[in-house]
C-alpha angles and dihedrals in degrees: 000000000000095000091057090046091055092049095047096042091049090051092050093046091049095048092046094047091050092047091053092044094055092070093047096045098085091051091051093044088242093143129114112220125201119260145081111042093344122112103195118106101206135063105256130190118247095219106115091104091056091066094045092047094053091042088055093049091047091048092050090051092051092046093048089055093060106020123070095227126165109264092222089056093054092041092053092046093052091043096053091041090054092047092052095043093049093046091051091047092054090045091053090052103038107012107242117214116259090242091057091047092051091049093052092045090053089048090053089050090053090051088052091051097045101040100037102022089237103167134162094218103152131036093197122216101337090125093048093262129114091254143351108213113196097208112182089004091065098097098041091044091049090052091046093049093046094050089046094054092045092054094042090060091042093054092047090061098092107110137047109278097355105110091038093051093048090047092049092051093047093047090051089054092047090050090050093050091047091049092052090046093051094244099145095174093054091047091054094044091050091049091050090053091045089055090049092050092046091053089051094047090056086068099032107043122085107237138139110339092349100096097170138025114278091200137015127226092236126194087285088066103034094048091047092050092046092052093050091047089055090048094051096044094048091047093050097045100045137064134055094304108027117193093221136005118266093248089064089066094064090050093051087059096030100133097045092046096046094044094047096047091046093051093046092050090050091051092050090048088054091051096253131123114267090243098054108123115240141149102253101103119120092257090052091052091050091047091053088050088063104260120143119245091247091053093047093052092048092046096049093043089051090047090052091049094048095046096046096042092048091051094047092048091047092052091047089052091055104267114162117258088224092055091048091050091051089048090054092050091045093051090047 
């Protein structure tokens, strides 16, 4: 079955790329050292994104061989993925300022808009209407949403296995929605990314004799994943026959979005910049409450699965988009 082949091949490519990158990481200064707000005690390579990046490229190549997909679409996807991966890689090595990161993320979003026509043009029925077209706000709102999702994933990456587990759950849900909607390309792309994330988690999760992460996702991985999440969710919620309503997208990334916005608002309230690192994320609060890292990752991943699945099933059963949007705000 081709879908299984894509998933397995992507996982193998990811694991192999990470294994090879571990040896090269010290020479490239791609190593995270303990200190500051960090809690790990060992120098750890920032190479998780390498595996996901090559899994994505390999998956796209396999999909292009069997799916008649527009070449501009694939070109734009590979272009923005490369921009995000490279930016994250430089940030992991040299620490790029948050303003520079935001500018490059916005630039990648513009490439996505111009090359692939990927636009968030309608917010659907979140205000209890049939649609909410954005008009002239389409391009700036698309850029804003894309940058927001990228940074939500980036800020979630603060504990062994956490960002990868949340991403795996969300990708599985996207693949399921795409499968029901008959979007074969999006199913295959989601499976390729799931394979890439699975290969990374084999090095990053704490399990068995592996009591700490052997590699970290790094900004090269979290920014790449965030960008592709934005791409998939915009593509599946827009157009003449969207696969799911726009409000479903915020539920599929419910925990990262709620946690990130909450933390940023708290930082602003304290007179700090929204991008100042601290230890007030949900996983930090649970850790201070005495939970083990393994338990926190399982709990938050399960929370993400329950929230997103409940929302998708409610929408499928006929729940109003406006009600679901109010439910999201109320839960936040």
